[in-house]
Coordinates of C-alpha atoms in Angstrom, one line a residue:
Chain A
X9 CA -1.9 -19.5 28.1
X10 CA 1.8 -19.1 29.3
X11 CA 4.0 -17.4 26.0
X12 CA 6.7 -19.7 25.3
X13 CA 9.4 -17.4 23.8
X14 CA 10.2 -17.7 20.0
X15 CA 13.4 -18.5 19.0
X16 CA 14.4 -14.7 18.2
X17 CA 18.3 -14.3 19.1
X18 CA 19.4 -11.9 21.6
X19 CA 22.5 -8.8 21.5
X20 CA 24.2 -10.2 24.1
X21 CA 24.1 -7.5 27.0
X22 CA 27.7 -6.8 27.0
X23 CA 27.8 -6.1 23.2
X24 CA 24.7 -3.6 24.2
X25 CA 27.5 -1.9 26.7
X26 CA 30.3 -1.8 24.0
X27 CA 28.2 -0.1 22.0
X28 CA 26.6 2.8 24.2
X29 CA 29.4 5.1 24.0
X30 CA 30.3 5.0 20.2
X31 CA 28.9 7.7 18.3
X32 CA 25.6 7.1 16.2
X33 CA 27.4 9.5 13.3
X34 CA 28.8 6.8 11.3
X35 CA 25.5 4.9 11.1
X36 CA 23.6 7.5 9.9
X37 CA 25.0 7.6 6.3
X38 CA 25.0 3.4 6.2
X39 CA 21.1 3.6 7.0
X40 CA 20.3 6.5 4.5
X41 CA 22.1 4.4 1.8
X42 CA 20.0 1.5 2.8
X43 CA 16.6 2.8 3.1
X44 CA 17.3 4.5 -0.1
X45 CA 18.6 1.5 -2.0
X46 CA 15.3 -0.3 -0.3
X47 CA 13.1 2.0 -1.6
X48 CA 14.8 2.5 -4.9
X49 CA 14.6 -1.5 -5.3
X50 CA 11.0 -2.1 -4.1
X51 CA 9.0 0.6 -4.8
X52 CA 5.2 -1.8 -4.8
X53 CA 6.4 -0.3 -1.2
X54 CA 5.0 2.6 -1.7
X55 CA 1.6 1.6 -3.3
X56 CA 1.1 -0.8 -0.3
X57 CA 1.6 1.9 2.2
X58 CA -0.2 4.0 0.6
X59 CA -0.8 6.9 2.6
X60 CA 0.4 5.5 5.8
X61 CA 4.4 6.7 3.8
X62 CA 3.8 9.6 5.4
X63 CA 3.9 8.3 8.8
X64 CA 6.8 8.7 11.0
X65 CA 7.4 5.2 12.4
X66 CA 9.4 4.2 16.3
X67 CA 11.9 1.0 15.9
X68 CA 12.9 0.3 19.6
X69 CA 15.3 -2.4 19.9
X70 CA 15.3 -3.9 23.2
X71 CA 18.8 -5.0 23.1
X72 CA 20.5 -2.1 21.5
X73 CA 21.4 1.3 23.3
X74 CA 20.3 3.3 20.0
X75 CA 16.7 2.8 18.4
X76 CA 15.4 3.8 14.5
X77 CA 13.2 6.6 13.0
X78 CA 11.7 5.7 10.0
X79 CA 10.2 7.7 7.3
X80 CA 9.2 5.9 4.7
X81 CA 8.2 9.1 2.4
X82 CA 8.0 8.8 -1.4
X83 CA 10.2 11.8 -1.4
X84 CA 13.2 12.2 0.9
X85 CA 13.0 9.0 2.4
X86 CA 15.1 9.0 6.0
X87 CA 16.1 6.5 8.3
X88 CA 18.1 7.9 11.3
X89 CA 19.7 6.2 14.7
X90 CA 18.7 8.0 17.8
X91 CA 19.9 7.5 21.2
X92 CA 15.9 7.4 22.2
X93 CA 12.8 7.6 20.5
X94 CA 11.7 11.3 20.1
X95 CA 7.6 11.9 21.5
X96 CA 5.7 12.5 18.6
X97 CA 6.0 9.4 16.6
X98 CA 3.3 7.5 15.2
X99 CA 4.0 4.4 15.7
X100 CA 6.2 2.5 17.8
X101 CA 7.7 -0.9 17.5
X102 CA 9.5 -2.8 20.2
X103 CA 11.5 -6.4 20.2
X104 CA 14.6 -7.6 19.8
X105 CA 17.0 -6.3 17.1
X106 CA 16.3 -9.7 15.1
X107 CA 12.6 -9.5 15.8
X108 CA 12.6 -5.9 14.2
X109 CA 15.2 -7.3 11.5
X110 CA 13.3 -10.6 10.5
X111 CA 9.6 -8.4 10.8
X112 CA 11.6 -6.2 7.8
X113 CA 12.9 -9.3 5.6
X114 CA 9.8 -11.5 6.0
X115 CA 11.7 -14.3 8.0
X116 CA 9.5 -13.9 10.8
X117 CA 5.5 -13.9 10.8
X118 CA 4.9 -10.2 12.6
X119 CA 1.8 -12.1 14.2
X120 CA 3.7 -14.5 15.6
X121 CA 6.1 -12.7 17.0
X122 CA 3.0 -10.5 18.7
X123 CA 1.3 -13.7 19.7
X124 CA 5.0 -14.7 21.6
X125 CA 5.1 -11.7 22.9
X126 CA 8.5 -10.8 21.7
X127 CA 7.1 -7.8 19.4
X128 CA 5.0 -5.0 21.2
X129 CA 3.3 -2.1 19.1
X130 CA 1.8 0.9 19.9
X131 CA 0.5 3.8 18.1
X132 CA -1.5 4.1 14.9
X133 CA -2.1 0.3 14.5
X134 CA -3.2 0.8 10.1
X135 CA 0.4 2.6 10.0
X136 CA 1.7 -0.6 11.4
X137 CA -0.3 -2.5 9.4
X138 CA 0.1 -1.2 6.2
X139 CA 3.9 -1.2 7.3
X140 CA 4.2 -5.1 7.8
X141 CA 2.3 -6.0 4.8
X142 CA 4.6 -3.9 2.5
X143 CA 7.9 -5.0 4.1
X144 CA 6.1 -8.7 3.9
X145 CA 5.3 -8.1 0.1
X146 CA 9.1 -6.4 -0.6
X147 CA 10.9 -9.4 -0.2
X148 CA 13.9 -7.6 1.1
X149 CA 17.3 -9.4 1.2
X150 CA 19.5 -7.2 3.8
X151 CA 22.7 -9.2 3.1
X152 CA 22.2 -7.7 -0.4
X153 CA 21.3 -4.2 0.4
X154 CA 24.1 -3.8 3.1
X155 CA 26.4 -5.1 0.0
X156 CA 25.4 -3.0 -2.4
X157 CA 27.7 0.2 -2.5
X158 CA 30.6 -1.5 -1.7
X159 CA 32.0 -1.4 -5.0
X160 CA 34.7 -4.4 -5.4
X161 CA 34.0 -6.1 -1.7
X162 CA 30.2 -6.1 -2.4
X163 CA 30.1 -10.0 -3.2
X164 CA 32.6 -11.1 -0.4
X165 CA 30.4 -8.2 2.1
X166 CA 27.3 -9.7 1.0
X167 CA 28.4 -13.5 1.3
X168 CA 29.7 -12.8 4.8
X169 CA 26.7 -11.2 6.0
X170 CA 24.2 -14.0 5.1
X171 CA 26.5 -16.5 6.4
X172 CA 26.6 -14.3 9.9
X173 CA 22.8 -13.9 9.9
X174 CA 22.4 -17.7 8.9
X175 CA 24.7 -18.6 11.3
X176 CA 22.7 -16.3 14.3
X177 CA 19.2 -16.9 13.5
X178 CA 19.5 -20.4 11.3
X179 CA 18.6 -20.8 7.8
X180 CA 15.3 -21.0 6.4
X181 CA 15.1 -23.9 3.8
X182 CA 12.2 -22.9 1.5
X183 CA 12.5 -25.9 -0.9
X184 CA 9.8 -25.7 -3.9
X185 CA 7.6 -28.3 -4.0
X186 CA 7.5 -30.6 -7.0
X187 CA 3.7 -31.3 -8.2
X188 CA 2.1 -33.6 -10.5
X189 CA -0.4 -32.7 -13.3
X190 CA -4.0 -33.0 -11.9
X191 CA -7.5 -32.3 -13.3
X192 CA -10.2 -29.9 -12.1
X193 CA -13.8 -30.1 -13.0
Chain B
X1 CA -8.2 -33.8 -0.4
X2 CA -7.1 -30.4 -2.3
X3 CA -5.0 -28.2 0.0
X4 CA -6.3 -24.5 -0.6
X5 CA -3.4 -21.8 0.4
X6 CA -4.2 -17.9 1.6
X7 CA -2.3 -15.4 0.3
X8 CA -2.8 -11.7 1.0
X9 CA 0.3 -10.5 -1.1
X10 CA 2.0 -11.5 -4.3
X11 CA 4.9 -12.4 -2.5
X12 CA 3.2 -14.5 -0.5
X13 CA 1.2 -15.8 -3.1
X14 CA 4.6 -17.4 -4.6
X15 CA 5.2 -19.0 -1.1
X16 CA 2.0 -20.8 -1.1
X17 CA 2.2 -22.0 -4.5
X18 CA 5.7 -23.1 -3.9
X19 CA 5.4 -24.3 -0.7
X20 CA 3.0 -27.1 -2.3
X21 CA -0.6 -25.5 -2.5
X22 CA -3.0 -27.1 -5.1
X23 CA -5.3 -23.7 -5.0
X24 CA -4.5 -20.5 -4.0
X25 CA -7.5 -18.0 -2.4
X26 CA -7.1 -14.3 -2.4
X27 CA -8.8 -10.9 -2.6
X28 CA -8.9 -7.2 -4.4
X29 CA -7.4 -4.8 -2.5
X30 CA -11.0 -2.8 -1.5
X31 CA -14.1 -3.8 0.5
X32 CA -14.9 -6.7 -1.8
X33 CA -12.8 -9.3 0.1
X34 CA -13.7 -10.4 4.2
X35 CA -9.5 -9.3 4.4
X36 CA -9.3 -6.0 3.6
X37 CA -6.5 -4.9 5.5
X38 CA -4.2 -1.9 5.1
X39 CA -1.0 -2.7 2.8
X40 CA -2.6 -6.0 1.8
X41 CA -4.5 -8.0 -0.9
X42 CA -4.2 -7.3 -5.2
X43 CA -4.6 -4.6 -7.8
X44 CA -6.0 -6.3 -10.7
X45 CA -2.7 -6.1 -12.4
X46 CA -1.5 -7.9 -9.1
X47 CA -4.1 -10.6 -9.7
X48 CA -3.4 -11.1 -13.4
X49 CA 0.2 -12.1 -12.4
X50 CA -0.6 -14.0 -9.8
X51 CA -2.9 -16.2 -12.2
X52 CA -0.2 -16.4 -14.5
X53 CA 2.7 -17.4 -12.0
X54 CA 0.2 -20.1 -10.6
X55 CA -0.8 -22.0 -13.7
X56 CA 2.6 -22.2 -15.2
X57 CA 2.8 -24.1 -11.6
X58 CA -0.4 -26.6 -12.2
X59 CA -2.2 -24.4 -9.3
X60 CA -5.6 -23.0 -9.2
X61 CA -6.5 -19.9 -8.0
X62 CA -9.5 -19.0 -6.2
X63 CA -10.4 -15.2 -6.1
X64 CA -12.7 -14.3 -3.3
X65 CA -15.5 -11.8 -3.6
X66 CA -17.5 -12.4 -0.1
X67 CA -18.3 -9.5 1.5
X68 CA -21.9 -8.0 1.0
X69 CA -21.7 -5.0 -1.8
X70 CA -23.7 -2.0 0.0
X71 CA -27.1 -1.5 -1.0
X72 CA -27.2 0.5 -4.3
X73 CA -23.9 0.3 -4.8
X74 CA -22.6 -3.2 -6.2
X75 CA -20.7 -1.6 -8.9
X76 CA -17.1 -1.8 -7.0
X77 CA -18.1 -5.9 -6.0
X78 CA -19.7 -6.2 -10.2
X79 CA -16.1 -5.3 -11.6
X80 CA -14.5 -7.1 -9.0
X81 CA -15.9 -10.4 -10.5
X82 CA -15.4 -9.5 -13.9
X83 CA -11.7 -8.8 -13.3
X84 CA -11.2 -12.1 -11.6
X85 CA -13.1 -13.6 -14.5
X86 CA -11.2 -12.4 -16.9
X87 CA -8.0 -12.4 -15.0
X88 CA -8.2 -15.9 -15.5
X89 CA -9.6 -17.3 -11.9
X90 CA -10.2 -21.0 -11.5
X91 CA -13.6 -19.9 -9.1
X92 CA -14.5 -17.2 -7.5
X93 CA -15.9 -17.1 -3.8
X94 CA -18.6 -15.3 -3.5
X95 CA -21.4 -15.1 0.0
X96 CA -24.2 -12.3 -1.0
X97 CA -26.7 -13.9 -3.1
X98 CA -27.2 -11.0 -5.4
X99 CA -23.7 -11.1 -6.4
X100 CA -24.0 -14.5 -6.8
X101 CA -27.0 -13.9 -9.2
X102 CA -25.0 -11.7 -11.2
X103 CA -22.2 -13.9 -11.4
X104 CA -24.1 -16.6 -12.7
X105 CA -26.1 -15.4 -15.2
X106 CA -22.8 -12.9 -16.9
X107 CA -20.2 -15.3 -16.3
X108 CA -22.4 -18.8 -16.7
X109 CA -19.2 -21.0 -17.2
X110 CA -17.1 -19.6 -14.3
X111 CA -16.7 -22.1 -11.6
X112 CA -18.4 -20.8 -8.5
X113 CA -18.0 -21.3 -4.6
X114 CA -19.9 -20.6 -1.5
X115 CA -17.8 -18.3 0.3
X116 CA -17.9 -19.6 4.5
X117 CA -19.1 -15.8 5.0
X118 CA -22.6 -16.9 3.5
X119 CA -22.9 -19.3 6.8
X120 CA -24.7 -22.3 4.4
X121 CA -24.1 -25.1 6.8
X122 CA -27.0 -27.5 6.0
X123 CA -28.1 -29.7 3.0
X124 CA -31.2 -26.8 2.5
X125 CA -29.1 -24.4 2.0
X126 CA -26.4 -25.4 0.2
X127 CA -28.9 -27.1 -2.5
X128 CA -30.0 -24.0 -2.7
X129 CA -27.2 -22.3 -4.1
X130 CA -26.5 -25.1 -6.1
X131 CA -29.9 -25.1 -7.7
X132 CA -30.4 -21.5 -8.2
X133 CA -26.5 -20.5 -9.4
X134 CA -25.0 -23.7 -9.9
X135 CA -22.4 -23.9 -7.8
X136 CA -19.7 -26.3 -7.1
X137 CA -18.2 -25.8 -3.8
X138 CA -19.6 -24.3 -0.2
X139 CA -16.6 -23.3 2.5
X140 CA -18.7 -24.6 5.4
X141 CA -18.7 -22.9 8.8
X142 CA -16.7 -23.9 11.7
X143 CA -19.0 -24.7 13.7
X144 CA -19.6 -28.5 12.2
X145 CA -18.3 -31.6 13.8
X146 CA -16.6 -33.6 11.9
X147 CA -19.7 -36.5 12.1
X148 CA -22.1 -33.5 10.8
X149 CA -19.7 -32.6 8.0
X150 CA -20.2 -36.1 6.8
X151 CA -24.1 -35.9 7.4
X152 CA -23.9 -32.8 5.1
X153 CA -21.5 -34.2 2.3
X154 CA -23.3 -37.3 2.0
X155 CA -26.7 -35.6 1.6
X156 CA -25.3 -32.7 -1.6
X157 CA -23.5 -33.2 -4.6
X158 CA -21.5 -30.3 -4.1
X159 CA -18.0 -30.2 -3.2
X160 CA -17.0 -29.4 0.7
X161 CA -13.9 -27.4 1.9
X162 CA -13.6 -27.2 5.6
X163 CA -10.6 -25.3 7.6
X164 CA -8.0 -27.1 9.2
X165 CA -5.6 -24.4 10.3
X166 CA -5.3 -21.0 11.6
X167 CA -8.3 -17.8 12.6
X168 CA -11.1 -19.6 14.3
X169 CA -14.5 -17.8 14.3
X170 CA -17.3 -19.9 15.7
X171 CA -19.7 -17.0 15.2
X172 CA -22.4 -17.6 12.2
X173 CA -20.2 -15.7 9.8
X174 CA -21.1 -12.9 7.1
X175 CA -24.0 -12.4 10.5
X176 CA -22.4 -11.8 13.2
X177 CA -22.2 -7.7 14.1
X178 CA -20.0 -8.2 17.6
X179 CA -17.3 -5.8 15.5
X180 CA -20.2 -3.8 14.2
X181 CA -21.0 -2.8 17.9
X182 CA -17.8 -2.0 19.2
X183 CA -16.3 0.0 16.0
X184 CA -19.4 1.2 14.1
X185 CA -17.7 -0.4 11.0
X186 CA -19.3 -4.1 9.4
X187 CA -16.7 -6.3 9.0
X188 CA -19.1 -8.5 6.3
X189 CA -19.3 -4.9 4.4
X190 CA -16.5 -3.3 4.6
X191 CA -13.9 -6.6 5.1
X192 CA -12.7 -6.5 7.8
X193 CA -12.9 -8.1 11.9
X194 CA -11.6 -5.6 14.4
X195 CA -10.2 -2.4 12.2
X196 CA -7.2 -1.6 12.8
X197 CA -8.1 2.0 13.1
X198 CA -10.0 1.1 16.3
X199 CA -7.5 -1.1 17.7
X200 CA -5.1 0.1 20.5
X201 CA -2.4 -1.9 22.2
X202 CA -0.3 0.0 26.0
X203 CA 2.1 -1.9 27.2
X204 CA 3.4 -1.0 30.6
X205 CA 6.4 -3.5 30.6
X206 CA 4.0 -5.7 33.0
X207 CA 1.0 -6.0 31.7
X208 CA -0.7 -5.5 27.9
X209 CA -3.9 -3.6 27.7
X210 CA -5.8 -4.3 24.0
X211 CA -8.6 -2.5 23.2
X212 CA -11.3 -2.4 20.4
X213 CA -13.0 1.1 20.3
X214 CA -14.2 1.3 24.0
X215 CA -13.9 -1.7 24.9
X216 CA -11.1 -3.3 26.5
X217 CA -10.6 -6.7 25.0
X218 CA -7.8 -8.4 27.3
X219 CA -4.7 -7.5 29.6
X220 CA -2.1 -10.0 29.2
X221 CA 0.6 -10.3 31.7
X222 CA 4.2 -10.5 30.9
X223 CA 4.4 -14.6 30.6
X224 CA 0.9 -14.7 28.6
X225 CA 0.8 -15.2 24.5
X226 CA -1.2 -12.5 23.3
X227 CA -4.2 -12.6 20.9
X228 CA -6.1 -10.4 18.3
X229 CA -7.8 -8.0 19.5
X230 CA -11.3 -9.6 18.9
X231 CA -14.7 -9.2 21.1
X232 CA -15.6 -12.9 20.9
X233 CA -12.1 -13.8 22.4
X234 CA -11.6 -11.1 25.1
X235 CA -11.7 -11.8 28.5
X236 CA -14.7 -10.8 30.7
X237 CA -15.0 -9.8 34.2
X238 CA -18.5 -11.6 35.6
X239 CA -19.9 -12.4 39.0
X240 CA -18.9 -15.5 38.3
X241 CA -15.3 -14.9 37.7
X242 CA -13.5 -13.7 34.6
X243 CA -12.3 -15.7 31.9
X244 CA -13.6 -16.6 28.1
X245 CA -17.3 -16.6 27.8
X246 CA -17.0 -17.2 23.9
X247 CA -14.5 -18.4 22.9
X248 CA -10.6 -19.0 24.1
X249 CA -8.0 -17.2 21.9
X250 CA -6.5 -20.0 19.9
X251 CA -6.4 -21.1 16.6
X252 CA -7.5 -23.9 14.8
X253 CA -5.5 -27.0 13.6
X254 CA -7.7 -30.5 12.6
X255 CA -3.9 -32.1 11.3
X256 CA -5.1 -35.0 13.6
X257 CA -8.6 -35.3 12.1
X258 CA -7.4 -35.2 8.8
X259 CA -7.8 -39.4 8.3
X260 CA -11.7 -38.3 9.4
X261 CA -12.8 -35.4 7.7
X262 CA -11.1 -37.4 4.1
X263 CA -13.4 -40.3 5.5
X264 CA -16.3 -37.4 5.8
X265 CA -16.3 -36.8 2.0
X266 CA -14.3 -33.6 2.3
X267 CA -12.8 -32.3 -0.9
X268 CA -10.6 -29.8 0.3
X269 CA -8.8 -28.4 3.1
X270 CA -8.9 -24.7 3.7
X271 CA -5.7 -22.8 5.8
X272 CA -6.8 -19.3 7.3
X273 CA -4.6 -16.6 7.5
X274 CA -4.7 -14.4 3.9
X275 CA -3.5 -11.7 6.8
X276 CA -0.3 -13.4 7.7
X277 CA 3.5 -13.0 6.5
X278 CA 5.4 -15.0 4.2
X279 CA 6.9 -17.2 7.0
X280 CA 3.4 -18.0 8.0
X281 CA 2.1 -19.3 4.9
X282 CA 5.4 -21.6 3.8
X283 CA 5.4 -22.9 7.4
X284 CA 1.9 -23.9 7.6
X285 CA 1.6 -24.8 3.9
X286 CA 4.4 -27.5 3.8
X287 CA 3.4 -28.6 6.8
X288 CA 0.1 -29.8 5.2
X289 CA 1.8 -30.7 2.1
X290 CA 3.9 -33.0 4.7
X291 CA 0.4 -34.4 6.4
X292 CA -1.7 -34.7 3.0
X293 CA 1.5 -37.0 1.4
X294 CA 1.5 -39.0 4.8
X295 CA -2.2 -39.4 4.7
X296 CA -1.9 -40.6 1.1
X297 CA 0.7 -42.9 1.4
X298 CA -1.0 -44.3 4.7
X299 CA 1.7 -42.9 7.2
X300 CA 0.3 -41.9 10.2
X301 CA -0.5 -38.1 10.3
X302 CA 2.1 -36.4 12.4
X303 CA 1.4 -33.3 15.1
X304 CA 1.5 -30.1 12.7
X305 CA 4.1 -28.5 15.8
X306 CA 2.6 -24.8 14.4
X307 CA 1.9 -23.1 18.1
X308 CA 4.7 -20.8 17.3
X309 CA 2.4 -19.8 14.4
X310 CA -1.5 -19.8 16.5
X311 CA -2.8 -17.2 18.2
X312 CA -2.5 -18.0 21.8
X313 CA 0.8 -19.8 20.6
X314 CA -2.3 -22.5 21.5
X315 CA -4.7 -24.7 19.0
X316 CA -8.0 -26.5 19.4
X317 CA -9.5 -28.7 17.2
X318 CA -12.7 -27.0 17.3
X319 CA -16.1 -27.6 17.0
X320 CA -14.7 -30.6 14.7
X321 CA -14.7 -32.3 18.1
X322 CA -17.4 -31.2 19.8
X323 CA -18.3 -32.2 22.9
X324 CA -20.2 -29.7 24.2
X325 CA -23.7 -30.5 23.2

């Protein structure tokens, strides 16, 4: 059974090359607010992962010169950017950055993205898991959450970011179906 | 034909319902459902709402109780069914006949189902349940052809459900112990196919190494679509070569038989996959939606185009075609 790839975009490479030099400092406090606000918004979160919050969790993206450590904790929750993935983790998660992105918001089906082959995992595989089904459950909107604490721009920051990410990865049209009254038995 | 939806969270449960479900089928979140998963399934509250958001929608929900409570101790798979009783469940799903028993005889008027875990694929055997608890429904095996599914429909009064989509197992389900070997855990007591806490994926950049306990299940090179990490699909190494000696990892989809299995007597159609995301269930729910309207407005039934979404990225139509025997 040949994989034929998803249709998960790609960093460009040379995007990947601007990037490696610039310093991971400013990201740090964008990806504390976020996993914060995340966790503030959603907090079933917590009940879903259960005791797999206390895991430390690997986010590798293949096309990015910086990966993710995740801590999903119920107290000081982190989220930091790392040049590479420290030994030690419990988990580890590799793909594309939209693979790892649309995994988090629920616009991908993680098995899917397995079965394609553009997701790997490795580690403590109930972590993972437990991890997916309460992301999966969350229903997190990104555009929203990168908008939040932006004080006046928030609507015009949110706006431009789902029209960016509709506009890399495509929109998913979710229309609700319309039903008629029918009898059961 | 009803089209009965998994969910395995409540957020997927409102993608099924709004994706077009008629019924939606879904578990507690302990060893009383055949999913029990880490991070997925309901707390009663969880199930409660999800009752609530579904019949303000016109849309049933079935609440399934089918694995088989541990000797001694049903008390955990009793309260189960009285929570989904009075939660509000349209029927419950249930395979161990003890639980069926108690069911039956506390909750008399609560519509009742054969859960596919209970394996009743003949006339015998489903009459049996029928006559002795009164049920309504059996989830029949997948092992049927679509010819046999008629045999048996024609010959009960009960209602069918077969699966069109998603998981295949072609083993005699709520029996088989294959995952009971390799991880020491029963998947028909305890929930759950192939733990995840016996489950081990390396990947060298090359080649993929999955593993259940001590057994390695496959090694997929780079270009291959992977598969769960399942005994009956993994790849063996004989003297006469190495390939699939059960079963090939792919996943069901019968959207082509769907003219035949309506013709068979079938009352409803069943998708797998209660341990998929979001974008799973509305994919392969309004795809159905789609084929049902077609096949009720006598368009020909389109191609469901869901490999993205199989295991494999491949599907089979099963034993609904058999032609091996």
């Amino acid at each position: 059974m040949e994989s034929s790839r998803s249709s998960v975009p790609t960093i460009p490479g040379f995007l990947g090359k601007v990037m490696k030099p610039l310093p991971l400092a400013p990201l740090q406090p964008l990806l504390a607010m976020c996993i914060r606000a995340a966790l503030k918004k959603h907090p079933r979160i917590f009940d879903r992962l259960d005791t797999y919050a206390d895991k430390r969790f690997g986010l590798n993206p293949t096309d990015l010169p910086f990966a993710f450590v995740l801590e999903p904790r119920r107290q000081n929750a982190s989220a930091q950017a790392v040049r590479e993935l420290p030994d030690g983790l419990d988990v580890k998660i590799t793909g594309p950055f939209f693979a790892l992105m649309g995994l988090a918001d629920g616009y991908y089906d993680g098995d899917a993205l397995f079965f394609s082959r553009d997701l790997t995992v490795e580690g403590d595989m109930e972590a993972v898991v437990a991890l997916r089904n309460a992301l999966d459950d969350a229903k997190i909107d990104f555009p929203e959450l990168f908008a939040a604490n932006l004080g006046p721009f928030a609507p015009a920051a949110e706006k431009a970011t789902r029209a960016a990410l509709e506009l890399l990865r495509g929109r998913r049209e979710n229309p609700t179906y319309t039903r008629e009254e029918k009898s059961w038995n | 034909m009803e089209l009965i939806c998994p969910a395995g969270t409540p957020a997927a449960f409102e993608a099924a319902v709004d994706a077009g479900a008629d019924a939606v089928y879904c578990g507690y979140r302990d060893a009383t459902n055949a999913r029990n998963f880490p991070g997925l399934n309901f707390s009663y509250q969880e199930m409660r709402d999800a009752v609530r958001y579904a019949h303000a929608r016109r849309v049933h929900v079935l609440v399934a109780v089918n694995t088989f409570p541990k000797a001694g101790q049903p008390e955990l798979w009793h309260r189960a069914v009285d929570e989904a009783c009075d939660a509000g469940a349209d029927a419950l799903i249930l395979a161990d006949i003890g639980l069926l028993d108690y069911a039956a005889k506390k909750h008399p008027k609560q519509r009742l189902h054969i859960s596919v875990q209970a394996a009743a694929a003949n006339p015998d055997a489903i009459r049996f349940y029928q006559q002795a608890f009164g049920v309504r429904r059996v989830v029949l095996p997948r092992v049927l052809s679509v010819h046999e599914i008629a045999a048996v429909a024609a010959a009960t009064t009960v209602e069918t459900e077969v699966f069109v989509f998603g998981g295949l197992c072609v083993m005699a389900e709520g029996r088989c112990s294959l995952s009971s070997y390799a991880t020491g855990k029963s998947p028909n007591m305890n929930g759950v196919c192939s733990p995840a806490s016996h489950v081990t994926y390396a990947d060298d950049g090359d080649t993929m190494v999955s593993r259940l306990g001590a057994f390695t299940i496959n090694v997929f090179r780079r270009d291959e679509a992977a598969a769960y990490p399942t005994l009956c699909k993994g790849r063996f190494v004989t003297s006469a070569g190495e390939g699939y000696l059960f079963e090939d990892p792919v996943s069901l989809d019968a959207a082509s038989l769907l003219p035949g299995l309506k013709e068979a007597g079938v009352t409803a159609l069943k998708i797998e996959g209660r341990q998929r995301g979001r974008a799973y269930i509305a994919d392969v729910v309004r795809s159905f939606r789609q084929a049902l309207t077609d096949l009720e407005a006598g368009r020909p039934v389109a191609a469901s185009g869901l490999k993205a979404m199989s295991e494999g990225q491949s599907n089979t139509e099963g034993a609904y075609r058999k032609t091996w025997r």
